[in-house]
Short mmCIF file of C-alpha atoms in Angstrom, two decimals:
data_model
loop_
_atom_site.label_atom_id
_atom_site.label_comp_id
_atom_site.label_asym_id
_atom_site.label_seq_id
_atom_site.Cartn_x
_atom_site.Cartn_y
_atom_site.Cartn_z
CA MET A 240 12.79 -35.48 -7.96
CA ASP A 241 15.89 -33.34 -7.62
CA LEU A 242 17.83 -32.84 -4.39
CA ARG A 243 16.29 -29.42 -3.78
CA LEU A 244 12.80 -30.94 -3.60
CA ILE A 245 13.97 -33.99 -1.69
CA ASN A 246 15.41 -31.77 1.05
CA ILE A 247 12.10 -29.94 1.45
CA CYS A 248 10.23 -33.25 1.69
CA ARG A 249 12.63 -34.36 4.41
CA ALA A 250 12.15 -31.11 6.31
CA LEU A 251 8.37 -31.49 6.07
CA ASP A 252 8.52 -35.24 6.79
CA TYR A 253 6.09 -35.65 3.91
CA GLN A 254 6.42 -37.28 0.50
CA PHE A 255 4.39 -35.66 -2.25
CA ARG A 256 2.32 -37.90 -4.48
CA ARG A 257 2.22 -35.05 -7.01
CA PRO A 258 5.60 -33.29 -6.88
CA GLU A 259 4.33 -30.62 -9.24
CA PHE A 260 2.52 -29.05 -6.28
CA LEU A 261 5.84 -28.73 -4.45
CA GLU A 262 7.57 -27.33 -7.53
CA GLU A 263 4.83 -24.72 -7.94
CA ALA A 264 5.04 -23.76 -4.25
CA LEU A 265 8.73 -22.95 -4.70
CA MET A 266 8.24 -20.83 -7.83
CA HIS A 267 8.46 -17.13 -7.08
CA SER A 268 6.57 -14.88 -9.49
CA SER A 269 9.81 -13.31 -10.73
CA ALA A 270 10.83 -16.66 -12.22
CA CYS A 271 7.69 -16.73 -14.36
CA THR A 272 8.75 -13.71 -16.38
CA ALA A 273 12.49 -14.26 -16.29
CA ARG A 274 14.70 -17.29 -16.44
CA GLY A 275 14.94 -18.48 -12.83
CA ARG A 276 17.73 -20.22 -11.01
CA GLY A 277 18.41 -23.68 -12.31
CA ALA A 278 15.75 -23.50 -15.01
CA ALA A 279 16.36 -26.01 -17.76
CA SER A 280 13.46 -25.30 -20.09
CA SER A 281 11.42 -22.41 -21.38
CA LYS A 282 7.98 -23.95 -20.83
CA PRO A 283 5.43 -21.72 -19.10
CA ARG A 284 5.66 -21.61 -15.31
CA THR A 285 3.04 -21.05 -12.65
CA SER A 286 3.99 -18.95 -9.64
CA ASN A 287 3.23 -19.95 -6.06
CA GLU A 288 0.63 -17.22 -5.57
CA ARG A 289 -2.43 -19.49 -5.91
CA LEU A 290 -1.01 -22.00 -3.45
CA GLU A 291 -0.12 -19.12 -1.14
CA PHE A 292 -3.81 -18.13 -1.13
CA LEU A 293 -4.79 -21.69 -0.18
CA GLY A 294 -2.08 -22.13 2.43
CA ASP A 295 -3.02 -18.88 4.16
CA ARG A 296 -6.49 -20.32 4.85
CA VAL A 297 -5.11 -23.69 5.97
CA LEU A 298 -2.72 -21.99 8.39
CA GLY A 299 -5.34 -19.62 9.74
CA LEU A 300 -7.82 -22.39 10.47
CA THR A 301 -5.28 -24.74 12.05
CA VAL A 302 -3.73 -22.05 14.26
CA ALA A 303 -7.20 -20.94 15.37
CA GLU A 304 -8.02 -24.55 16.27
CA MET A 305 -4.75 -24.93 18.21
CA LEU A 306 -5.37 -21.77 20.20
CA PHE A 307 -9.03 -22.53 20.87
CA PHE A 308 -8.25 -25.82 22.56
CA HIS A 309 -4.92 -24.94 24.17
CA PHE A 310 -5.98 -21.64 25.76
CA ASN A 311 -9.49 -22.69 26.73
CA LYS A 312 -9.86 -20.00 29.43
CA GLU A 313 -9.00 -17.01 27.24
CA ASN A 314 -11.53 -14.73 25.60
CA GLU A 315 -11.88 -13.95 21.91
CA GLY A 316 -9.72 -10.84 22.08
CA ALA A 317 -6.77 -12.66 23.63
CA LEU A 318 -7.06 -15.51 21.14
CA ALA A 319 -7.21 -13.05 18.25
CA ARG A 320 -3.98 -11.36 19.37
CA ARG A 321 -2.23 -14.71 19.69
CA HIS A 322 -3.53 -15.71 16.27
CA ALA A 323 -2.30 -12.50 14.64
CA ALA A 324 1.18 -13.02 16.11
CA LEU A 325 1.41 -16.62 14.89
CA VAL A 326 0.31 -15.98 11.30
CA ARG A 327 2.22 -12.73 10.78
CA ARG A 328 5.05 -12.44 8.29
CA GLU A 329 7.84 -12.80 10.85
CA ALA A 330 6.55 -16.12 12.19
CA LEU A 331 6.08 -17.52 8.70
CA ALA A 332 9.57 -16.42 7.66
CA ARG A 333 11.07 -18.20 10.68
CA VAL A 334 9.36 -21.44 9.71
CA ALA A 335 10.38 -20.97 6.06
CA ILE A 336 14.05 -20.79 7.04
CA THR A 337 13.66 -23.86 9.26
CA LEU A 338 12.31 -25.74 6.24
CA GLY A 339 15.12 -24.51 3.98
CA LEU A 340 12.85 -22.55 1.66
CA ASP A 341 15.37 -19.73 1.40
CA ASP A 342 17.71 -22.05 -0.52
CA ALA A 343 15.03 -23.94 -2.44
CA LEU A 344 13.04 -21.07 -3.96
CA VAL A 345 13.23 -20.51 -7.70
CA MET A 346 13.44 -16.83 -8.57
CA SER A 347 14.94 -14.52 -11.16
CA LYS A 348 18.59 -13.55 -10.91
CA GLY A 349 17.57 -9.94 -10.35
CA GLU A 350 15.34 -10.87 -7.42
CA GLU A 351 18.05 -13.07 -5.94
CA ASP A 352 20.74 -10.42 -6.35
CA GLY A 353 18.40 -7.96 -4.62
CA GLY A 354 18.27 -10.12 -1.49
CA GLY A 355 15.13 -12.06 -2.34
CA ARG A 356 16.23 -15.16 -0.47
CA GLN A 357 16.40 -13.18 2.77
CA ASN A 358 13.24 -11.13 2.13
CA PRO A 359 10.76 -11.94 4.95
CA THR A 360 7.75 -11.29 2.72
CA ILE A 361 8.95 -13.67 0.00
CA LEU A 362 9.80 -16.31 2.62
CA ALA A 363 6.42 -15.92 4.34
CA ASP A 364 4.57 -16.22 1.04
CA ALA A 365 6.55 -19.34 0.15
CA CYS A 366 5.78 -20.88 3.52
CA GLU A 367 2.05 -20.38 2.95
CA ALA A 368 2.43 -21.82 -0.54
CA ILE A 369 4.10 -24.93 0.86
CA LEU A 370 1.19 -25.45 3.25
CA GLY A 371 -1.19 -25.00 0.35
CA ALA A 372 0.74 -27.58 -1.66
CA VAL A 373 0.61 -30.09 1.20
CA TYR A 374 -3.12 -29.54 1.57
CA ALA A 375 -3.73 -29.91 -2.17
CA ASP A 376 -1.65 -33.09 -2.28
CA GLY A 377 -2.48 -34.80 0.99
CA GLY A 378 -5.51 -33.12 2.56
CA LEU A 379 -6.21 -31.20 5.75
CA ASP A 380 -5.05 -33.82 8.25
CA VAL A 381 -1.56 -33.93 6.77
CA ALA A 382 -1.35 -30.14 6.55
CA ARG A 383 -2.63 -29.82 10.12
CA THR A 384 0.10 -32.16 11.37
CA ILE A 385 2.81 -30.06 9.72
CA VAL A 386 1.38 -26.80 11.03
CA ARG A 387 1.20 -28.21 14.55
CA ARG A 388 4.77 -29.48 14.41
CA HIS A 389 6.18 -26.09 13.44
CA TRP A 390 3.78 -23.68 15.13
CA GLU A 391 3.31 -25.26 18.55
CA PRO A 392 6.85 -24.21 19.60
CA LEU A 393 6.04 -20.65 18.49
CA MET A 394 2.78 -20.77 20.40
CA ALA A 395 4.62 -21.87 23.54
CA GLU A 396 6.98 -18.87 23.41
CA SER A 397 4.29 -16.45 24.57
CA ILE A 398 2.91 -17.14 28.06
CA THR A 399 0.57 -14.15 27.96
CA PRO A 400 -1.34 -12.92 24.91
CA PRO A 401 0.68 -10.38 22.91
CA LYS A 402 -0.65 -6.85 22.90
CA ASP A 403 -2.17 -5.53 19.71
CA ALA A 404 -0.24 -2.76 17.98
CA LYS A 405 -2.67 0.04 18.90
CA THR A 406 -2.48 -0.85 22.59
CA GLY A 407 1.30 -1.09 22.44
CA LEU A 408 1.63 2.28 20.72
CA GLN A 409 -0.75 3.93 23.17
CA GLU A 410 1.20 2.59 26.15
CA TRP A 411 4.48 3.72 24.58
CA ALA A 412 3.13 7.27 24.15
CA GLN A 413 1.64 7.41 27.66
CA GLY A 414 4.86 6.12 29.17
CA ARG A 415 6.70 9.10 27.70
CA GLY A 416 4.11 11.73 28.61
CA LYS A 417 3.02 12.23 25.02
CA PRO A 418 -0.55 12.77 23.78
CA LEU A 419 -2.40 9.67 22.60
CA PRO A 420 -1.82 8.61 18.97
CA VAL A 421 -4.26 10.18 16.51
CA TYR A 422 -5.76 8.08 13.69
CA GLU A 423 -7.25 9.54 10.52
CA THR A 424 -9.04 7.68 7.73
CA LEU A 425 -7.58 9.00 4.47
CA GLY A 426 -9.89 7.13 2.13
CA ALA A 427 -10.48 3.78 0.46
CA GLU A 428 -9.14 2.10 -2.66
CA GLY A 429 -10.54 -0.60 -4.90
CA PRO A 430 -14.14 -1.63 -5.67
CA GLN A 431 -17.01 -0.70 -3.35
CA HIS A 432 -17.75 -4.33 -2.54
CA ASP A 433 -14.14 -5.02 -1.50
CA PRO A 434 -12.49 -1.76 -0.42
CA ILE A 435 -9.01 -1.33 1.04
CA PHE A 436 -8.94 1.42 3.66
CA LEU A 437 -6.03 3.80 4.12
CA VAL A 438 -5.45 5.16 7.64
CA SER A 439 -2.72 7.39 9.04
CA VAL A 440 -1.45 7.56 12.61
CA SER A 441 0.30 10.54 14.17
CA VAL A 442 2.47 10.58 17.28
CA GLU A 443 4.03 13.73 18.69
CA GLY A 444 7.59 14.09 17.47
CA PHE A 445 7.26 11.71 14.51
CA ALA A 446 6.03 12.05 10.93
CA PRO A 447 2.67 10.33 10.30
CA LEU A 448 2.69 6.79 8.93
CA THR A 449 -0.04 4.96 7.04
CA GLY A 450 -1.53 1.49 7.02
CA ARG A 451 -3.89 -0.38 4.72
CA GLY A 452 -6.49 -3.02 5.50
CA ALA A 453 -9.79 -4.59 4.52
CA SER A 454 -11.44 -2.65 7.36
CA LYS A 455 -10.67 0.59 9.18
CA ARG A 456 -9.75 -1.42 12.27
CA VAL A 457 -7.25 -3.55 10.35
CA ALA A 458 -5.80 -0.47 8.66
CA GLU A 459 -5.40 1.26 12.04
CA GLN A 460 -3.57 -1.77 13.40
CA ALA A 461 -1.28 -1.79 10.36
CA ALA A 462 -0.51 1.90 10.80
CA ALA A 463 0.07 1.44 14.54
CA SER A 464 2.38 -1.49 13.89
CA ALA A 465 4.48 0.56 11.47
CA MET A 466 4.67 3.46 13.91
CA LEU A 467 5.47 1.21 16.88
CA GLU A 468 8.33 -0.35 14.93
CA LYS A 469 9.64 3.12 14.08
CA VAL A 470 9.47 4.66 17.56
CA THR A 471 11.00 1.67 19.32
CA LYS A 472 14.07 1.39 17.09
#
């Protein structure tokens, strides 16, 4: 095992029985179609996308469990807002940097030159992939321990449940004497059994922004989040 992988194992405090899971978790999709950093052979590579899918579920379950037992007086809505904050891209990217994934990822030179190692989405995806790799290699108990170690400090940062984006945007508009934000469903993409909804949000004085999601509610939240980020800059 090379030093790059050894450092990740040290950061995780976990030794992989099958290091190929760790190698796959660190393989960005760009390295599968181009020669990635440090590549020594031309054999086919597998990107970390499948492990990302698995790790997303492991993280979601473990964070939900943490919140359920830690905030045992809060209702479902408050727990859901806490959960969304803890599994969002920004939180995952923070943990990824703590683990050193920004240095360890394998990606194409073009992706790296374009700032890929600092890209929050790439870092968040890699973090989920690492959790998926741990789960695949060592099971849920090991993965749960790692999630708890790195997410409990994040959980402790917020004394009160964070507001959802729609509530935050509404309060921002009301605080400035503006009309309430207006949401419009623009349509849906993809197959009928698994549609992705497209929703726009308008706020007086700003161009409309859009959001996508597996439901209209999720799409509205995505649109509100984008608008809230814009108006508060």
